[in-house]
Coordinates of C-alpha atoms in Angstrom, one line a residue:
X1 CA -0.1 0.1 0.1
X2 CA 0.8 3.5 -1.1
X3 CA 1.8 5.6 1.8
X4 CA -0.3 8.3 1.9
X5 CA -0.1 12.1 3.5
X6 CA -2.5 14.8 4.5
X7 CA 0.1 17.5 3.2
X8 CA 0.4 18.5 -0.5
X9 CA 3.0 15.8 -2.4
X10 CA 6.8 17.4 -1.9
X11 CA 7.1 16.6 -5.6
X12 CA 7.1 18.0 -9.1
X13 CA 4.5 16.2 -9.7
X14 CA 1.3 18.3 -7.9
X15 CA 1.3 20.5 -10.8
X16 CA -0.9 18.0 -12.5
X17 CA -3.2 17.0 -8.8
X18 CA -6.7 19.2 -9.6
X19 CA -6.3 17.5 -13.4
X20 CA -6.1 14.0 -11.9
X21 CA -8.6 14.2 -9.0
X22 CA -11.4 15.7 -11.0
X23 CA -14.6 13.6 -12.7
X24 CA -14.0 14.9 -16.7
X25 CA -15.8 17.2 -17.9
X26 CA -15.0 16.9 -21.6
X27 CA -16.4 13.3 -23.8
X28 CA -15.9 11.4 -26.3
X29 CA -17.3 13.8 -28.9
X30 CA -15.9 17.1 -27.3
X31 CA -12.5 15.3 -27.6
X32 CA -13.6 14.5 -32.0
X33 CA -15.1 17.9 -32.0
X34 CA -12.3 19.5 -30.7
X35 CA -9.7 17.4 -33.4
X36 CA -11.6 18.5 -36.3
X37 CA -11.5 22.1 -35.0
X38 CA -7.7 21.6 -34.7
X39 CA -7.3 20.1 -38.0
X40 CA -9.0 22.3 -40.0
X41 CA -6.6 25.4 -37.8
X42 CA -3.8 23.5 -38.7
X43 CA -4.7 22.9 -42.7
X44 CA -5.8 26.2 -43.2
X45 CA -2.4 27.5 -41.2
X46 CA 0.0 25.7 -43.6
X47 CA -2.6 25.9 -46.3
X48 CA -2.3 21.7 -46.8
X49 CA -5.5 20.0 -46.6
X50 CA -3.3 16.7 -46.5
X51 CA -2.5 18.2 -42.5
X52 CA -5.9 18.6 -41.2
X53 CA -6.4 14.3 -43.4
X54 CA -3.4 13.4 -41.3
X55 CA -4.1 15.1 -38.4
X56 CA -8.1 14.3 -37.9
X57 CA -6.7 10.1 -39.2
X58 CA -3.8 10.4 -35.6
X59 CA -6.6 11.4 -33.5
X60 CA -8.5 8.8 -33.8
X61 CA -5.8 6.1 -34.6
X62 CA -5.2 7.4 -30.5
X63 CA -8.5 6.4 -29.1
X64 CA -7.8 2.8 -30.4
X65 CA -5.6 2.9 -27.1
X66 CA -7.6 5.6 -24.6
X67 CA -9.2 3.2 -21.9
X68 CA -11.9 5.4 -19.9
X69 CA -11.8 3.3 -16.6
X70 CA -7.7 4.0 -16.5
X71 CA -7.3 7.5 -18.5
X72 CA -9.0 11.0 -17.9
X73 CA -10.6 12.7 -21.1
X74 CA -9.8 15.8 -19.9
X75 CA -6.0 14.9 -19.2
X76 CA -5.7 12.8 -22.8
X77 CA -7.7 16.6 -24.4
X78 CA -4.9 18.9 -22.9
X79 CA -1.6 16.6 -23.3
X80 CA -3.2 16.3 -27.3
X81 CA -3.7 20.2 -27.1
X82 CA -0.3 21.1 -25.9
X83 CA 1.5 18.3 -27.8
X84 CA 0.3 19.7 -31.2
X85 CA 1.1 23.6 -29.9
X86 CA 4.0 22.5 -29.2
X87 CA 4.2 21.2 -33.1
X88 CA 4.0 24.8 -34.0
X89 CA 6.2 26.2 -31.7
X90 CA 8.7 24.0 -32.4
X91 CA 8.7 24.8 -36.2
X92 CA 8.7 28.5 -35.6
X93 CA 11.3 28.5 -33.5
X94 CA 13.3 25.8 -35.9
X95 CA 11.7 28.3 -38.9
X96 CA 12.7 31.9 -36.4
X97 CA 17.0 30.7 -36.5
X98 CA 17.6 28.8 -39.5
X99 CA 14.4 29.4 -42.7
X100 CA 13.2 26.5 -42.6
X101 CA 11.5 24.6 -39.6
X102 CA 14.5 21.4 -39.6
X103 CA 16.4 21.4 -36.7
X104 CA 19.4 23.1 -36.8
X105 CA 18.4 23.8 -40.3
X106 CA 18.7 20.8 -41.8
X107 CA 19.6 17.7 -40.3
X108 CA 18.3 14.0 -39.9
X109 CA 14.7 15.1 -40.3
X110 CA 15.8 16.6 -43.9
X111 CA 18.0 13.6 -44.7
X112 CA 14.8 11.8 -44.4
X113 CA 12.0 13.5 -46.0
X114 CA 14.4 14.0 -48.8
X115 CA 15.7 10.4 -48.9
X116 CA 11.9 9.6 -48.6
X117 CA 11.3 11.5 -52.2
X118 CA 14.1 9.9 -53.7
X119 CA 12.6 6.1 -53.1
X120 CA 9.6 7.9 -54.6
X121 CA 11.0 9.2 -57.1
X122 CA 12.7 5.6 -57.9
X123 CA 9.8 3.9 -57.9
X124 CA 10.5 1.9 -54.7
X125 CA 7.2 0.0 -52.5
X126 CA 8.9 -2.8 -50.3
X127 CA 11.9 -3.3 -48.2
X128 CA 13.0 -5.6 -51.3
X129 CA 12.5 -2.4 -53.2
X130 CA 14.8 -0.7 -50.8
X131 CA 17.4 -2.9 -50.1
X132 CA 18.0 -3.3 -54.0
X133 CA 19.9 -0.1 -54.2
X134 CA 23.0 -0.3 -53.1
X135 CA 23.0 4.1 -52.9
X136 CA 20.9 2.9 -49.6
X137 CA 23.2 -0.4 -48.9
X138 CA 25.1 1.4 -45.3
X139 CA 21.6 3.0 -44.0
X140 CA 19.9 1.9 -40.5
X141 CA 17.2 3.7 -42.0
X142 CA 15.6 2.2 -44.6
X143 CA 12.3 1.3 -43.2
X144 CA 11.1 4.6 -42.2
X145 CA 12.3 5.6 -45.3
X146 CA 9.7 3.8 -46.6
X147 CA 6.6 4.8 -43.9
X148 CA 7.7 8.0 -45.0
X149 CA 7.2 7.9 -48.6
X150 CA 4.1 5.9 -48.3
X151 CA 3.0 8.8 -45.9
X152 CA 3.9 10.8 -48.8
X153 CA 1.8 9.1 -51.4
X154 CA -0.8 9.0 -49.4
X155 CA -0.4 13.1 -48.8
X156 CA -0.4 13.6 -52.6
X157 CA -3.7 12.5 -52.6
X158 CA -4.8 15.6 -51.2
X159 CA -2.8 18.2 -52.8
X160 CA 0.7 17.3 -51.4
X161 CA 2.5 16.2 -48.0
X162 CA 4.2 18.7 -45.6
X163 CA 6.2 18.3 -42.8
X164 CA 3.8 18.8 -40.4
X165 CA 2.1 15.7 -41.5
X166 CA 4.6 12.9 -39.6
X167 CA 5.3 15.3 -36.6
X168 CA 1.6 15.3 -36.0
X169 CA 1.7 11.7 -35.9
X170 CA 4.9 11.4 -34.3
X171 CA 3.2 13.6 -31.3
X172 CA 0.3 10.9 -31.4
X173 CA 2.7 8.3 -31.4
X174 CA 4.2 9.9 -28.1
X175 CA 0.6 10.7 -26.6
X176 CA -0.4 6.3 -27.0
X177 CA 3.0 5.7 -25.2
X178 CA 2.0 7.3 -22.3
X179 CA -1.7 6.0 -22.3
X180 CA 0.1 2.5 -22.5
X181 CA 2.7 3.0 -19.8
X182 CA -0.3 4.0 -17.2
X183 CA -2.7 1.4 -18.7
X184 CA 0.2 -0.8 -17.5
X185 CA 0.6 0.9 -14.4
X186 CA -3.0 0.9 -13.3
X187 CA -3.4 -3.2 -14.2
X188 CA -0.6 -3.9 -11.8
X189 CA -1.5 -1.0 -8.7
X190 CA -5.3 -0.7 -9.1
X191 CA -4.8 1.1 -5.9
X192 CA -2.9 4.1 -7.2
X193 CA -5.1 5.8 -9.9
X194 CA -3.9 8.8 -9.0
X195 CA -0.7 7.6 -10.0
X196 CA -0.9 6.3 -13.5
X197 CA -2.8 9.2 -14.0
X198 CA 0.1 11.4 -13.0
X199 CA 2.4 8.6 -15.2
X200 CA 0.6 9.5 -17.9
X201 CA 0.4 13.2 -17.5
X202 CA 3.9 13.9 -16.9
X203 CA 5.4 11.3 -20.0
X204 CA 2.3 12.7 -22.4
X205 CA 3.8 16.4 -21.3
X206 CA 7.5 15.5 -21.1
X207 CA 9.2 18.4 -22.3
X208 CA 12.4 16.6 -23.9
X209 CA 10.4 13.5 -25.7
X210 CA 7.6 16.2 -27.0
X211 CA 10.6 18.4 -28.4
X212 CA 12.5 14.7 -29.9
X213 CA 8.7 14.5 -31.2
X214 CA 7.8 17.4 -32.5
X215 CA 10.7 16.6 -35.4
X216 CA 10.7 13.9 -38.0
X217 CA 12.5 11.8 -36.3
X218 CA 12.5 8.0 -36.3
X219 CA 13.2 7.7 -31.9
X220 CA 9.0 8.0 -31.5
X221 CA 7.6 5.3 -34.1
X222 CA 11.2 2.6 -32.5
X223 CA 9.5 3.3 -28.6
X224 CA 5.6 3.3 -29.6
X225 CA 6.6 0.0 -30.6
X226 CA 8.9 -1.2 -27.9
X227 CA 6.2 -0.2 -25.4
X228 CA 3.9 -1.5 -27.5
X229 CA 5.5 -5.0 -27.4
X230 CA 6.0 -5.1 -23.3
X231 CA 2.6 -4.5 -22.4
X232 CA 1.1 -6.9 -24.5
X233 CA 3.9 -9.2 -24.0
X234 CA 3.6 -8.5 -20.0
X235 CA 0.2 -10.0 -20.3
X236 CA 0.9 -13.1 -22.8
X237 CA 2.4 -14.7 -19.9
X238 CA -0.3 -13.4 -17.1
X239 CA -2.7 -16.5 -16.3
X240 CA -5.5 -14.9 -17.1
X241 CA -5.1 -14.5 -20.6
X242 CA -6.6 -16.7 -22.8
X243 CA -5.4 -18.9 -25.7
X244 CA -6.4 -16.6 -28.4
X245 CA -5.7 -13.5 -27.1
X246 CA -2.2 -15.6 -27.1
X247 CA -2.1 -16.1 -30.8
X248 CA -3.3 -12.8 -31.5
X249 CA 0.0 -11.0 -28.9
X250 CA 2.3 -13.4 -31.7
X251 CA 0.7 -12.5 -34.5
X252 CA 1.0 -9.2 -34.2
X253 CA 5.2 -9.3 -33.0
X254 CA 5.8 -10.3 -36.2
X255 CA 4.8 -7.1 -38.0
X256 CA 6.4 -5.3 -35.0
X257 CA 9.8 -7.1 -34.6
X258 CA 10.0 -6.4 -38.4
X259 CA 9.5 -2.8 -38.9
X260 CA 11.4 -2.3 -35.5
X261 CA 15.1 -3.8 -37.4
X262 CA 14.5 -1.9 -40.4
X263 CA 13.0 1.4 -38.6
X264 CA 16.5 1.0 -36.5
X265 CA 18.3 -2.5 -35.6
X266 CA 18.2 -2.2 -31.7
X267 CA 14.6 -1.3 -31.3
X268 CA 14.6 -5.3 -32.6
X269 CA 17.2 -6.1 -30.0
X270 CA 15.0 -4.1 -27.4
X271 CA 11.8 -5.7 -28.1
X272 CA 13.9 -9.3 -28.4
X273 CA 14.9 -8.3 -24.8
X274 CA 11.8 -7.4 -23.2
X275 CA 10.0 -10.5 -24.4
X276 CA 12.5 -12.8 -22.9
X277 CA 11.8 -10.0 -19.2
X278 CA 8.5 -10.7 -19.5
X279 CA 9.4 -14.9 -19.5
X280 CA 11.7 -14.2 -16.9
X281 CA 9.6 -12.6 -14.6
X282 CA 6.3 -14.9 -15.5
X283 CA 4.0 -16.1 -12.3
X284 CA 5.4 -19.7 -12.3
X285 CA 5.5 -22.0 -8.0
X286 CA 9.0 -23.1 -8.5
X287 CA 10.6 -20.2 -9.0
X288 CA 14.2 -21.6 -8.7
X289 CA 13.8 -24.5 -11.5
X290 CA 11.5 -21.4 -13.7
X291 CA 15.0 -19.0 -13.6
X292 CA 17.8 -21.9 -14.7
X293 CA 15.6 -22.6 -17.3
X294 CA 15.9 -18.8 -17.9
X295 CA 19.8 -19.3 -18.0
X296 CA 20.0 -22.4 -20.4
X297 CA 17.7 -20.7 -22.5
X298 CA 20.1 -17.4 -22.3
X299 CA 23.0 -19.4 -22.5
X300 CA 21.7 -20.8 -25.5
X301 CA 20.1 -18.5 -27.1
X302 CA 22.8 -15.4 -26.8
X303 CA 25.7 -17.5 -29.7
X304 CA 22.7 -17.4 -32.2
X305 CA 21.6 -14.3 -31.8
X306 CA 25.7 -12.9 -31.5
X307 CA 26.4 -15.0 -35.0
X308 CA 23.3 -14.3 -36.9
X309 CA 23.4 -10.3 -36.3
X310 CA 26.5 -9.9 -36.3
X311 CA 25.8 -7.7 -33.1
X312 CA 29.2 -7.3 -31.4
X313 CA 29.8 -5.4 -34.3
X314 CA 27.1 -4.0 -35.1
X315 CA 27.3 -2.8 -30.8
X316 CA 31.2 -1.3 -32.4
X317 CA 30.7 0.7 -35.0
X318 CA 27.9 2.5 -33.2
X319 CA 30.3 2.5 -30.5
X320 CA 33.7 4.2 -32.3
X321 CA 31.1 6.6 -34.8
X322 CA 29.5 8.2 -32.2
X323 CA 32.4 8.4 -29.6
X324 CA 34.5 10.1 -32.6
X325 CA 31.1 12.3 -33.6
X326 CA 30.6 13.6 -29.7
X327 CA 34.6 13.8 -29.0
X328 CA 34.9 16.6 -32.1
X329 CA 31.7 18.2 -30.8
X330 CA 31.2 18.1 -27.4
X331 CA 33.6 20.0 -25.8
X332 CA 34.5 20.5 -22.1
X333 CA 33.5 17.7 -19.7
X334 CA 32.2 15.5 -22.1
X335 CA 35.5 15.4 -23.4
X336 CA 36.7 13.2 -20.4
X337 CA 33.7 11.2 -20.7
X338 CA 33.6 10.1 -24.1
X339 CA 37.0 10.0 -24.6
X340 CA 37.3 6.5 -21.1
X341 CA 36.8 3.3 -22.9
X342 CA 33.9 1.6 -21.5
X343 CA 35.2 -1.2 -19.4
X344 CA 36.0 -1.2 -16.7
X345 CA 34.9 2.1 -15.1
X346 CA 33.5 4.3 -18.2
X347 CA 30.0 2.8 -19.2
X348 CA 28.9 3.6 -15.6
X349 CA 29.9 7.3 -16.4
X350 CA 28.4 7.0 -19.0
X351 CA 24.9 5.7 -17.5
X352 CA 25.9 8.5 -15.0
X353 CA 26.0 11.4 -17.6
X354 CA 23.3 9.7 -19.9
X355 CA 21.0 10.0 -17.1
X356 CA 21.2 14.2 -16.6
X357 CA 20.6 14.6 -20.4
X358 CA 20.2 17.0 -21.5
X359 CA 22.2 18.8 -18.7
X360 CA 19.8 21.8 -18.2
X361 CA 22.5 24.3 -18.9
X362 CA 19.7 27.0 -20.8
X363 CA 17.0 26.9 -18.2
X364 CA 17.7 30.5 -17.9
X365 CA 18.7 30.9 -22.2
X366 CA 15.3 33.8 -22.3
X367 CA 17.2 35.7 -19.7
X368 CA 20.5 35.8 -20.7
X369 CA 20.3 35.4 -24.6
X370 CA 18.2 37.4 -27.2
X371 CA 14.7 36.4 -26.8
X372 CA 13.3 34.4 -29.1
X373 CA 10.9 31.1 -29.3
X374 CA 14.1 28.6 -29.5
X375 CA 15.7 30.3 -26.6
X376 CA 12.1 29.5 -24.6
X377 CA 11.6 26.0 -26.3
X378 CA 15.7 25.7 -24.8
X379 CA 14.4 26.1 -21.4
X380 CA 11.3 24.1 -21.1
X381 CA 12.9 21.5 -22.0
X382 CA 16.1 22.2 -19.5
X383 CA 13.1 22.3 -17.0
X384 CA 11.9 18.5 -18.1
X385 CA 15.4 17.9 -17.0
X386 CA 15.1 19.3 -13.4
X387 CA 12.2 17.4 -12.8
X388 CA 13.8 14.2 -13.7
X389 CA 16.7 14.8 -11.6
X390 CA 14.5 15.5 -8.4
X391 CA 13.2 12.1 -9.6
X392 CA 16.6 10.1 -10.1
X393 CA 17.1 8.7 -6.7
X394 CA 13.0 7.5 -6.1
X395 CA 13.6 4.8 -8.8
X396 CA 15.6 3.1 -6.7
X397 CA 13.1 2.6 -4.7
X398 CA 10.8 1.1 -7.4
X399 CA 12.9 -1.5 -8.2
X400 CA 12.2 -4.1 -5.9
X401 CA 7.7 -4.2 -6.5
X402 CA 8.3 -3.5 -10.6
X403 CA 11.9 -5.5 -11.0
X404 CA 10.8 -6.4 -15.0
X405 CA 9.9 -2.1 -15.6
X406 CA 13.8 -1.4 -13.8
X407 CA 15.6 -4.0 -15.3
X408 CA 13.9 -2.9 -19.0
X409 CA 15.0 0.8 -17.9
X410 CA 18.4 -0.4 -17.0
X411 CA 19.4 -2.4 -20.2
X412 CA 17.9 0.6 -22.5
X413 CA 19.9 2.4 -20.9
X414 CA 23.0 0.4 -21.3
X415 CA 21.7 0.0 -24.7
X416 CA 21.9 3.9 -25.7
X417 CA 24.8 4.7 -23.5
X418 CA 27.4 2.4 -25.1
X419 CA 26.7 2.6 -28.8
X420 CA 25.4 6.4 -29.1
X421 CA 25.0 8.8 -26.8
X422 CA 22.8 10.8 -28.9
X423 CA 19.7 13.4 -27.6
X424 CA 17.1 11.9 -29.2
X425 CA 18.1 8.1 -28.4
X426 CA 16.8 9.0 -24.7
X427 CA 13.5 9.1 -25.3
X428 CA 13.6 5.5 -25.5
X429 CA 13.8 5.7 -21.6
X430 CA 11.6 8.2 -20.6
X431 CA 8.1 5.7 -20.5
X432 CA 10.4 3.4 -17.8
X433 CA 12.0 6.0 -15.8
X434 CA 8.5 8.1 -15.2
X435 CA 6.7 5.3 -14.3
X436 CA 9.5 3.8 -11.6
X437 CA 10.2 7.9 -10.0
X438 CA 7.0 8.3 -10.2
X439 CA 6.0 5.6 -8.6
X440 CA 9.1 5.2 -6.1
X441 CA 7.7 9.0 -5.1
X442 CA 4.3 8.1 -4.0
X443 CA 5.8 5.1 -1.8
X444 CA 7.6 7.8 -0.2
X445 CA 6.3 9.8 3.0
X446 CA 6.4 13.7 3.3
X447 CA 9.3 14.2 5.3
X448 CA 11.6 11.4 3.8
X449 CA 10.7 13.3 -0.2
X450 CA 10.8 16.9 1.8
X451 CA 14.4 15.9 2.7
X452 CA 15.6 14.2 -1.2
X453 CA 14.0 17.6 -2.8
X454 CA 16.2 19.5 -0.7
X455 CA 19.1 17.4 -0.7
X456 CA 18.4 17.3 -5.2
X457 CA 18.0 21.3 -4.8
X458 CA 21.2 21.6 -3.8
X459 CA 23.2 19.3 -6.0
X460 CA 21.2 20.2 -9.3
X461 CA 22.6 24.0 -8.1
X462 CA 26.1 22.3 -7.6
X463 CA 26.3 20.4 -10.8
X464 CA 25.0 23.5 -13.3
X465 CA 28.0 25.5 -12.1
X466 CA 30.1 22.6 -12.4
X467 CA 29.3 22.3 -16.1
X468 CA 29.0 25.5 -17.0
X469 CA 32.3 26.6 -15.7
X470 CA 33.8 23.1 -17.4
X471 CA 32.3 24.5 -21.0

């Protein structure tokens, strides 16, 4: 049973208190009406019928993950409105600074769209078509290009593709992640309704995740597939799951693995790991025998996976490539972190540094630099990191009661920090991290939360000073 207190929660989630305890004022009809108006407004703003159609369809898609007994329609409407607003502001901020709507004036997001258009020009319709082209031979995102190409073809039916189209889909995929992870928590801890709703709100509105999803990046597609598989395979090994339902889960796993692999290969391995963790923590009578079987299966499967998919070579390639890039583009303290070999201590340094990414150094950017949309966005993202830092100690309090999620969180973090360490890829840990630290915070009495909050605030202040001086 979670510890309760008559005093207000001494934690950032208190910001969502009123939203999580009131009964819904809005209905499904209001949700649809709001999105019809938003879709029309966005279509008029960017002069694109395709945006209107995509916004309507993606908002309807989001309803597949809405559960009236778990989720608040008010909260869903609020988060969807803010998410779509974030798309507009991020695009406008980029346009204000770079004269186009892309990250840094044209990063991977622009390349993805250009290559997708090239795939259309070359009449590529399937993965076999794109794999046959030597121009794409070394690409790790062929599947994402095909997804974009098919979206562009669809949008061409309504006047042509606009970059806002995929960004709308991206933020709705992120909201679907928030709906799934909060529903998962509610099923496992039905007595903690308030915490499950806070998990939805904080996940859905987490600034860094919204910022990443507000661009044409593939990371949100990846985490959507991972969380979708996480909640379904958790159900697969539960005694209450019927065999027809298990068959359905097994069938939808095949396309999820296929899409995940071609969007980014590491998605495939993370989904396999999640399936293994679900089997490891399934309900059994003889746990010792079960763990022995798991160990033997792991030892038998690991060499096969490593050999068939060249896993060591793949990890070494990404580690070498991204470490060199990070060393050349990040001065200051980053030089020490990324020059340290992974073993024996480098991996732990990277994990610690990864948990404070992105560094909240721009929290006062609107006051220190000329005021612009970009500085405001950077400040909001930094505020999200401060909330993240305040929540990290509570993750430890969740390890015992949420073993599988804790292991998934640590494994995903390990994969990210030991290979790419790109700011976008940290979106992979957020659904698990937020669930763990809100659950841990809810389990602690007010006095302990207050002490942790004060200690964390002092630590963050020193961290900001140290980081700024080392740059």
